[in-house]
Coordinates of C-alpha atoms and ligand atoms in Angstrom, one line a residue:
X24 CA -6.1 -32.2 9.1
X25 CA -7.4 -33.7 12.4
X26 CA -10.2 -36.4 12.7
X27 CA -12.2 -33.7 14.4
X28 CA -14.9 -31.7 12.7
X29 CA -17.1 -28.8 13.7
X30 CA -20.8 -28.8 13.1
X31 CA -22.6 -25.5 12.4
X32 CA -26.4 -25.2 12.5
X33 CA -28.2 -22.3 11.0
X34 CA -32.0 -22.6 11.0
X35 CA -32.8 -26.0 9.5
X36 CA -29.4 -26.2 7.7
X37 CA -26.4 -27.9 9.2
X38 CA -22.9 -28.3 7.8
X39 CA -19.9 -30.3 9.0
X40 CA -16.7 -28.3 8.7
X41 CA -13.2 -29.9 8.7
X42 CA -10.8 -28.9 11.4
X43 CA -7.2 -28.5 10.3
X44 CA -4.1 -28.5 12.5
X45 CA -0.8 -26.8 11.9
X46 CA 2.6 -28.0 13.3
X47 CA 2.0 -25.8 16.4
X48 CA -0.6 -23.3 17.3
X49 CA -4.4 -23.3 17.4
X50 CA -6.5 -25.5 15.0
X51 CA -8.6 -23.8 12.4
X52 CA -12.1 -24.5 11.2
X53 CA -12.2 -24.7 7.4
X54 CA -15.2 -22.6 6.4
X55 CA -14.4 -22.7 2.7
X56 CA -17.7 -24.6 1.9
X57 CA -19.9 -22.6 4.3
X58 CA -21.5 -20.3 1.8
X59 CA -22.1 -23.0 -0.7
X60 CA -23.9 -25.2 1.9
X61 CA -25.7 -22.6 4.1
X62 CA -25.8 -19.4 2.0
X63 CA -24.3 -17.6 5.0
X64 CA -21.0 -15.8 5.5
X65 CA -18.9 -15.5 8.7
X66 CA -18.5 -12.1 10.2
X67 CA -15.1 -11.1 11.8
X68 CA -14.2 -7.4 11.6
X69 CA -10.5 -6.9 12.2
X70 CA -10.0 -10.7 11.5
X71 CA -9.5 -11.5 15.1
X72 CA -10.5 -15.1 14.6
X73 CA -9.7 -15.6 11.0
X74 CA -6.6 -17.4 9.5
X75 CA -6.3 -16.1 5.9
X76 CA -3.7 -18.5 4.7
X77 CA -1.4 -21.4 5.4
X78 CA 2.2 -20.3 6.1
X79 CA 5.6 -21.9 6.9
X80 CA 7.4 -18.6 7.6
X81 CA 6.7 -17.2 11.0
X82 CA 5.0 -18.4 14.1
X83 CA 3.9 -16.3 17.1
X84 CA 2.5 -17.5 20.4
X85 CA 1.1 -14.3 21.8
X86 CA 0.2 -15.7 25.2
X87 CA 3.7 -17.1 25.8
X88 CA 5.6 -14.2 24.0
X89 CA 7.2 -16.5 21.4
X90 CA 8.3 -15.5 17.9
X91 CA 9.9 -18.1 15.6
X92 CA 11.1 -17.6 12.0
X93 CA 11.1 -20.9 10.2
X94 CA 11.3 -22.5 13.6
X95 CA 14.2 -20.5 15.0
X96 CA 13.5 -18.2 18.1
X97 CA 14.0 -14.5 17.4
X98 CA 16.3 -14.2 20.4
X99 CA 18.8 -16.7 18.9
X100 CA 18.6 -15.1 15.5
X101 CA 19.1 -11.6 16.9
X102 CA 22.0 -12.7 19.1
X103 CA 23.9 -14.9 16.7
X104 CA 22.7 -14.0 13.2
X105 CA 22.9 -11.1 10.9
X106 CA 20.1 -9.5 8.9
X107 CA 21.0 -10.9 5.5
X108 CA 21.2 -14.4 7.1
X109 CA 17.7 -13.9 8.4
X110 CA 16.6 -12.6 4.9
X111 CA 18.0 -15.9 3.4
X112 CA 16.1 -17.9 6.1
X113 CA 12.8 -16.1 5.5
X114 CA 13.1 -16.4 1.7
X115 CA 14.5 -19.9 1.3
X116 CA 13.3 -21.7 4.5
X117 CA 16.7 -22.8 5.8
X118 CA 19.8 -21.0 7.3
X119 CA 22.4 -20.6 4.6
X120 CA 25.7 -22.6 4.5
X121 CA 28.8 -20.5 4.5
X122 CA 29.0 -20.7 0.6
X123 CA 25.3 -19.8 0.3
X124 CA 25.6 -16.9 2.6
X125 CA 28.6 -15.5 0.7
X126 CA 26.8 -15.8 -2.6
X127 CA 23.6 -14.3 -1.2
X128 CA 25.5 -11.3 0.4
X129 CA 27.2 -10.8 -2.9
X130 CA 24.0 -10.8 -4.9
X131 CA 22.2 -8.4 -2.5
X132 CA 25.3 -6.1 -2.4
X133 CA 25.5 -5.9 -6.2
X134 CA 21.8 -4.9 -6.5
X135 CA 22.0 -1.9 -4.2
X136 CA 22.3 0.9 -6.8
X137 CA 19.1 2.3 -8.1
X138 CA 18.6 3.5 -11.7
X139 CA 20.1 7.0 -11.9
X140 CA 16.8 8.4 -13.2
X141 CA 15.2 7.5 -9.9
X142 CA 16.9 10.5 -8.3
X143 CA 14.6 12.8 -10.4
X144 CA 11.6 11.2 -8.7
X145 CA 12.9 12.5 -5.4
X146 CA 13.3 16.0 -6.6
X147 CA 9.6 16.1 -7.7
X148 CA 8.6 16.0 -4.0
X149 CA 8.5 19.0 -1.7
X150 CA 11.4 19.1 0.7
X151 CA 9.0 19.0 3.6
X152 CA 7.3 15.8 2.3
X153 CA 7.1 13.0 4.9
X154 CA 9.7 10.4 3.9
X155 CA 7.0 7.7 4.1
X156 CA 5.1 9.6 1.4
X157 CA 8.2 9.7 -0.7
X158 CA 8.8 5.9 -0.1
X159 CA 5.2 5.0 -1.2
X160 CA 5.8 6.8 -4.5
X161 CA 9.4 5.8 -5.2
X162 CA 9.0 2.1 -4.3
X163 CA 5.9 1.9 -6.5
X164 CA 7.9 3.6 -9.3
X165 CA 10.5 0.8 -9.2
X166 CA 8.0 -1.2 -11.4
X167 CA 8.5 1.4 -14.1
X168 CA 12.3 0.7 -14.1
X169 CA 12.7 -3.0 -13.7
X170 CA 10.4 -4.5 -16.3
X171 CA 12.6 -7.6 -16.5
X172 CA 11.4 -8.8 -13.1
X173 CA 7.7 -8.2 -13.1
X174 CA 6.5 -11.5 -14.6
X175 CA 5.2 -13.1 -11.5
X176 CA 4.7 -16.5 -13.1
X177 CA 8.5 -16.8 -13.6
X178 CA 10.3 -18.0 -10.4
X179 CA 13.6 -16.5 -11.6
X180 CA 12.0 -13.1 -12.1
X181 CA 10.3 -13.3 -8.8
X182 CA 13.7 -14.0 -7.0
X183 CA 15.4 -11.1 -9.0
X184 CA 12.6 -8.7 -7.9
X185 CA 12.9 -10.0 -4.3
X186 CA 16.7 -9.4 -4.2
X187 CA 16.3 -6.0 -5.9
X188 CA 13.9 -4.8 -3.3
X189 CA 15.9 -6.1 -0.3
X190 CA 19.0 -4.5 -1.8
X191 CA 17.5 -1.2 -3.0
X192 CA 15.3 -0.4 0.0
X193 CA 18.2 1.0 2.1
X194 CA 19.4 3.1 -0.9
X195 CA 15.9 4.5 -1.4
X196 CA 15.4 5.0 2.4
X197 CA 18.7 6.9 2.6
X198 CA 17.9 9.0 -0.4
X199 CA 14.5 9.9 1.2
X200 CA 16.4 11.0 4.3
X201 CA 19.1 13.0 2.4
X202 CA 16.4 14.7 0.3
X203 CA 14.5 15.5 3.5
X204 CA 17.5 17.3 5.0
X205 CA 18.8 18.8 1.8
X206 CA 22.0 16.9 1.6
X207 CA 23.4 15.2 -1.6
X208 CA 22.6 11.5 -2.1
X209 CA 25.4 9.1 -1.2
X210 CA 25.9 6.0 -3.4
X211 CA 26.2 2.5 -1.8
X212 CA 29.6 1.1 -1.2
X213 CA 30.1 -2.6 -1.9
X214 CA 32.8 -3.3 0.7
X215 CA 30.4 -2.5 3.6
X216 CA 27.9 -4.9 5.1
X217 CA 24.2 -4.2 4.8
X218 CA 23.7 -2.1 8.0
X219 CA 27.0 -0.2 7.7
X220 CA 26.3 0.7 4.1
X221 CA 22.9 2.0 5.1
X222 CA 24.4 4.1 8.0
X223 CA 27.0 5.5 5.6
X224 CA 24.4 6.4 2.9
X225 CA 22.4 8.2 5.6
X226 CA 25.2 10.0 7.5
X227 CA 28.2 10.5 5.2
X228 CA 28.7 13.8 3.6
X229 CA 31.0 14.5 0.6
X230 CA 33.3 16.8 2.6
X231 CA 34.7 14.2 5.1
X232 CA 35.4 10.5 5.5
X233 CA 32.7 8.5 7.2
X234 CA 33.9 5.9 9.7
X235 CA 31.4 3.2 10.6
X236 CA 31.0 2.5 14.3
X237 CA 30.7 -1.3 14.6
X238 CA 28.6 -1.1 17.8
X239 CA 26.1 1.2 16.1
X240 CA 26.0 -0.8 12.9
X241 CA 25.5 -4.0 14.9
X242 CA 22.6 -2.3 16.6
X243 CA 21.1 -1.2 13.3
X244 CA 21.4 -4.7 12.0
X245 CA 19.7 -6.0 15.0
X246 CA 16.8 -3.5 14.6
X247 CA 16.4 -4.8 11.0
X248 CA 16.3 -8.4 12.3
X249 CA 13.7 -7.6 14.9
X250 CA 11.4 -6.0 12.3
X251 CA 12.0 -8.6 9.5
X252 CA 8.7 -10.4 9.6
X253 CA 5.7 -10.8 11.9
X254 CA 3.2 -13.2 10.1
X255 CA -0.1 -11.9 8.9
X256 CA -0.2 -8.4 10.3
X257 CA -2.0 -5.5 8.5
X258 CA 0.8 -4.6 6.0
X259 CA 1.7 -8.2 5.2
X260 CA -2.0 -9.0 4.6
X261 CA -2.1 -5.9 2.4
X262 CA 0.8 -7.1 0.4
X263 CA -0.8 -10.6 0.1
X264 CA -4.2 -9.1 -0.9
X265 CA -2.6 -6.8 -3.5
X266 CA -0.5 -9.7 -4.8
X267 CA -3.5 -12.0 -5.0
X268 CA -4.8 -10.1 -8.0
X269 CA -1.5 -10.7 -9.9
X270 CA -0.1 -7.2 -9.3
X271 CA 3.6 -6.8 -9.8
X272 CA 5.9 -7.2 -6.7
X273 CA 7.0 -3.6 -6.6
X274 CA 3.4 -2.3 -6.6
X275 CA 2.5 -4.9 -3.8
X276 CA 5.4 -3.7 -1.6
X277 CA 4.4 -0.1 -2.1
X278 CA 0.9 -1.1 -0.9
X279 CA 2.5 -2.6 2.2
X280 CA 4.5 0.6 2.9
X281 CA 1.3 2.6 2.7
X282 CA -0.5 0.4 5.2
X283 CA 2.5 0.3 7.5
X284 CA 2.5 4.1 7.8
X285 CA -0.5 4.2 10.1
X286 CA 0.0 4.9 13.9
X287 CA -1.7 1.7 14.9
X288 CA 1.0 -0.2 13.0
X289 CA 4.5 0.9 11.8
X290 CA 3.9 4.5 12.5
X291 CA 3.8 3.8 16.3
X292 CA 7.6 4.1 16.8
X293 CA 7.3 7.8 15.7
X294 CA 4.1 8.2 17.8
X295 CA 5.8 6.6 20.9
X296 CA 8.8 8.9 20.8
X297 CA 6.5 11.9 20.3
X298 CA 4.5 10.8 23.3
X299 CA 7.7 10.4 25.5
X300 CA 8.8 13.8 24.4
X301 CA 5.4 15.3 25.2
X302 CA 5.4 13.6 28.6
X303 CA 8.9 15.1 29.1
X304 CA 9.5 14.2 32.8
X305 CA 8.8 11.4 35.2
X306 CA 6.5 13.5 37.4
X307 CA 4.0 13.9 34.5
X308 CA 3.6 10.1 33.9
X309 CA 0.6 9.6 36.2
X310 CA -1.4 12.2 34.3
X311 CA -0.8 10.3 31.0
X312 CA -1.4 6.9 32.6
X313 CA -4.8 8.3 33.9
X314 CA -5.6 9.6 30.4
X315 CA -4.8 6.2 28.9
X316 CA -7.2 4.5 31.3
X317 CA -10.0 7.1 30.8
X318 CA -12.7 5.7 28.5
X319 CA -13.8 9.2 27.4
X320 CA -10.3 10.1 26.4
X321 CA -9.1 8.7 23.0
X322 CA -5.4 8.9 24.2
X323 CA -3.5 5.6 24.3
X324 CA -0.1 4.8 25.5
X325 CA 1.8 4.5 22.3
X326 CA 4.1 1.4 22.2
X327 CA 1.8 -0.5 24.5
X328 CA -0.5 -3.4 23.6
X329 CA -0.6 -5.7 20.7
X330 CA -3.2 -7.6 18.8
X331 CA -1.4 -10.9 19.2
X332 CA 1.0 -10.5 22.1
X333 CA -0.8 -10.8 25.4
X334 CA 2.6 -11.1 27.2
X335 CA 5.9 -9.3 26.8
X336 CA 6.8 -8.9 23.1
X337 CA 10.0 -10.9 22.9
X338 CA 11.4 -8.3 20.5
X339 CA 10.9 -5.6 23.1
X340 CA 13.3 -7.3 25.5
X341 CA 16.1 -7.5 22.9
X342 CA 15.3 -3.9 21.8
X343 CA 15.6 -2.6 25.3
X344 CA 19.1 -4.2 25.6
X345 CA 20.1 -2.7 22.2
X346 CA 18.9 0.7 23.4
X347 CA 21.2 0.5 26.4
X348 CA 24.1 -0.7 24.2
X349 CA 23.7 2.3 21.8
X350 CA 23.3 4.9 24.6
X351 CA 26.3 3.4 26.4
X352 CA 28.4 3.5 23.2
X353 CA 27.4 7.1 22.5
X354 CA 28.0 8.2 26.1
X355 CA 24.4 9.3 26.5
X356 CA 24.0 9.4 30.3
X357 CA 20.7 10.3 32.0
X358 CA 18.8 10.5 28.8
X359 CA 15.4 12.1 29.9
X360 CA 13.4 10.1 27.3
X361 CA 14.9 6.8 28.5
X362 CA 14.2 7.8 32.0
X363 CA 10.5 8.5 31.2
X364 CA 10.3 5.3 29.1
X365 CA 11.7 3.1 31.9
X366 CA 9.5 4.6 34.6
X367 CA 6.4 4.5 32.3
X368 CA 7.1 0.8 31.6
X369 CA 7.5 0.1 35.4
X370 CA 4.2 1.9 36.2
X371 CA 2.2 0.3 33.4
X372 CA 3.5 -3.2 34.2
X373 CA 2.2 -2.9 37.8
X374 CA -1.0 -1.1 37.1
X375 CA -4.2 -3.1 37.3
X376 CA -5.7 -1.7 34.1
X377 CA -2.7 -2.7 32.0
X378 CA -2.3 -6.1 33.8
X379 CA -6.0 -6.9 33.3
X380 CA -6.0 -6.0 29.6
X381 CA -2.6 -7.7 29.1
X382 CA -1.0 -4.5 27.7
X383 CA 2.8 -4.9 27.6
X384 CA 5.4 -2.7 25.9
X385 CA 5.8 -3.7 22.2
X386 CA 9.0 -3.4 20.2
X387 CA 8.3 0.1 19.1
X388 CA 8.2 1.4 22.6
X389 CA 12.0 1.2 22.8
X390 CA 13.0 1.4 19.1
X391 CA 12.3 5.1 18.8
X392 CA 14.8 6.0 21.6
X393 CA 17.5 3.9 19.9
X394 CA 16.8 5.3 16.4
X395 CA 16.9 8.9 17.8
X396 CA 20.3 8.1 19.5
X397 CA 21.6 6.7 16.2
X398 CA 20.8 10.2 14.6
X399 CA 17.5 9.6 12.8
X400 CA 14.7 12.1 13.0
X401 CA 11.3 10.7 14.1
X402 CA 10.0 11.1 10.5
X403 CA 12.4 8.3 9.4
X404 CA 11.4 5.8 12.0
X405 CA 8.7 4.1 10.0
X406 CA 10.8 4.2 6.9
X407 CA 13.4 2.0 8.7
X408 CA 10.6 -0.3 9.7
X409 CA 9.5 -0.6 6.1
X410 CA 13.1 -1.2 5.0
X411 CA 13.4 -4.1 7.4
X412 CA 9.9 -5.5 6.8
X413 CA 10.4 -5.7 3.1
X414 CA 12.0 -9.1 3.3
X415 CA 9.0 -10.4 5.3
X416 CA 6.6 -9.0 2.8
X417 CA 8.5 -10.5 -0.1
X418 CA 8.8 -13.9 1.5
X419 CA 5.1 -13.9 2.2
X420 CA 4.3 -12.7 -1.3
X421 CA 6.4 -15.5 -2.8
X422 CA 4.8 -18.1 -0.6
X423 CA 1.4 -16.9 -1.6
X424 CA 2.2 -17.1 -5.4
X425 CA 3.6 -20.6 -5.0
X426 CA 0.5 -21.8 -3.0
X427 CA -1.6 -24.0 -5.2
X428 CA -4.7 -22.9 -3.2
X429 CA -4.1 -19.2 -4.0
X430 CA -7.0 -17.3 -5.4
X431 CA -7.8 -13.6 -5.5
X432 CA -8.6 -12.3 -2.0
X433 CA -12.1 -11.1 -1.9
X434 CA -13.8 -10.8 1.5
X435 CA -17.6 -10.5 1.7
X436 CA -19.7 -8.1 3.8
X437 CA -22.8 -7.8 6.0
X438 CA -24.8 -5.2 4.0
X439 CA -26.6 -2.8 6.3
X440 CA -27.5 0.0 3.8
X441 CA -30.8 0.8 2.2
X442 CA -32.7 -2.0 0.5
X443 CA -33.6 -1.6 -3.2
X444 CA -35.5 1.6 -3.9
X445 CA -36.5 3.7 -6.9
X446 CA -34.7 6.7 -8.2
X447 CA -36.7 10.0 -7.6
X448 CA -36.4 13.0 -9.9
X449 CA -34.9 16.0 -8.2
X450 CA -38.2 17.8 -8.1
X451 CA -39.7 15.0 -6.0
X452 CA -36.9 14.7 -3.3
Ligands
CMC15 N1 -3.3 2.3 26.0 C1 -4.4 2.3 26.7 N2 -5.4 1.3 26.5 C2 -5.2 0.5 25.5 C3 -4.0 0.5 24.7 C4 -3.0 1.4 25.0 N3 -1.9 1.5 24.3 N4 -4.1 -0.5 23.8 C5 -5.3 -1.2 24.0 N5 -5.9 -0.6 25.1 C6 -7.2 -1.0 25.6 C7 -8.4 -0.6 24.7 O1 -8.9 0.7 25.1 C8 -9.3 -1.7 24.9 O2 -10.0 -1.5 26.1 P1 -11.6 -1.9 26.3 O3 -11.5 -3.4 26.2 O4 -11.9 -1.5 27.7 O5 -12.3 -1.3 25.2 C9 -8.5 -2.9 25.1 O6 -7.2 -2.4 25.6 C10 -8.2 -3.8 23.9 O7 -7.7 -2.9 22.9 P2 -8.1 -3.0 21.3 O8 -7.9 -1.7 20.6 O9 -9.4 -3.7 21.2 O10 -7.0 -4.1 20.9 P3 -6.5 -4.3 19.4 O11 -6.0 -5.7 19.4 O12 -7.6 -4.0 18.4 O13 -5.4 -3.2 19.2 C11 -3.3 -2.2 19.2 C12 -4.0 -3.5 19.3 C13 -1.8 -2.5 19.1 C14 -3.7 -1.4 17.9 C15 -3.6 -1.3 20.5 O14 -3.1 -2.0 21.6 C16 -3.0 0.1 20.4 O15 -3.6 1.0 19.8 N6 -1.8 0.3 20.9 C17 -1.1 1.6 20.8 C18 -0.4 1.7 19.5 C19 0.7 0.7 19.3 O16 1.5 0.6 20.2 N7 0.7 0.0 18.1 C20 1.8 -0.8 17.7 C21 1.5 -2.3 17.6 S1 3.0 -3.2 17.5 C22 3.8 -2.8 16.0 C23 3.2 -3.4 14.8 O17 2.8 -4.6 14.8 O18 3.2 -2.7 13.8

């Protein structure tokens, strides 16, 4: 709290509103008492000026291009940490000691199998179902299997549910992929790290040994780190809102997955790669840039722009480096999509329209090229995002449940429909 306050006048009514400060970042005006004192609501479609909660997990400075998890810059975490270390940090608030890390890795690793009956859920879907549709259904179905971790008032059960979801998400994602391409499911293997295990479950086949490439598994792990959390974005807010009613954690994460699927959010990595493929060659870029700038054309450059970042997305820089590492390791030279991507980025960064609107490449501009090189079809891209974001959703959900101020989320509205009117019998309409 600061000693400042804000005064709001509406007609003859006036109300003093407290101004609160965080550790860093903009102050907020606490409007909790506004309706009681003035009988008015605030109006903020898209929540562009609204903080919905207090949080200690992630901080973004969109103007400076800064992303911190529990205070640690994303660049340092991606360079020196591994994904499970970042999971620990997001969940518990501190980096683990060596002993804590060993114990956490062990616990996650020993929760990776899913109930054998889960496999029958998969076979209920058509083979051509989008893997995100399968994920929405199967993750929601976890609550039908793990009843011993759905009591949200018990901190132990909450932590068991959290570990289960972080551990089982790669298994379910790999199963969704295998089902999609008609290959048998591959069980997890406990002597592999998180990312290597996932790559093996996706790409191993029973007829030959699968050898993990450490460069590719490190790249996979880094992609998971970069997507782990991003404060109160649409899917995280969805998870919090679903959880605010007391819904069980598996159902809440399924809600987050459904929200993530949209092309303005997690679905953009798929949309960005489709766009690069459609553009196809460098000489066609000006045509697409012109379309993106045309007010009468709904086309947007996928992978450009961000609600919060009005500067280079710090994750995009790391992602660009990872893309080059993966393509180098796989010996992909002169990849036409990469060539289109780099030229598009160059043009957009020097174009007045994009400069003026502060539209920079976001993380998903480059992640699609990397995931494609790793062997994933575009339909799996958002699934991988969901896998990585699960820990962020879970950490935010836990924080919400532990928040003494937590109440059911219930926004209000500005009603612009018909005022009260009387029912007319059909003969009189
Ligand atoms: N291409 C062309 N013009 C754009 C683009 C774009 N990619 N993004 C925004 N604009 C323009 C938009 O037309 C608007 O212009 P004007 O002020 O003249 O009406 C202005 O920039 C502001 O756009 P907005 O839609 O009001 O901004 P927003 O904060 O509501 O939307 C966004 C942010 C990310 C949804 C949007 O930039 C977009 O649709 N980008 C393409 C899709 C994309 O890359 N999404 C991934 C976001 S990052 C991953 C994640 O967090 O899940």
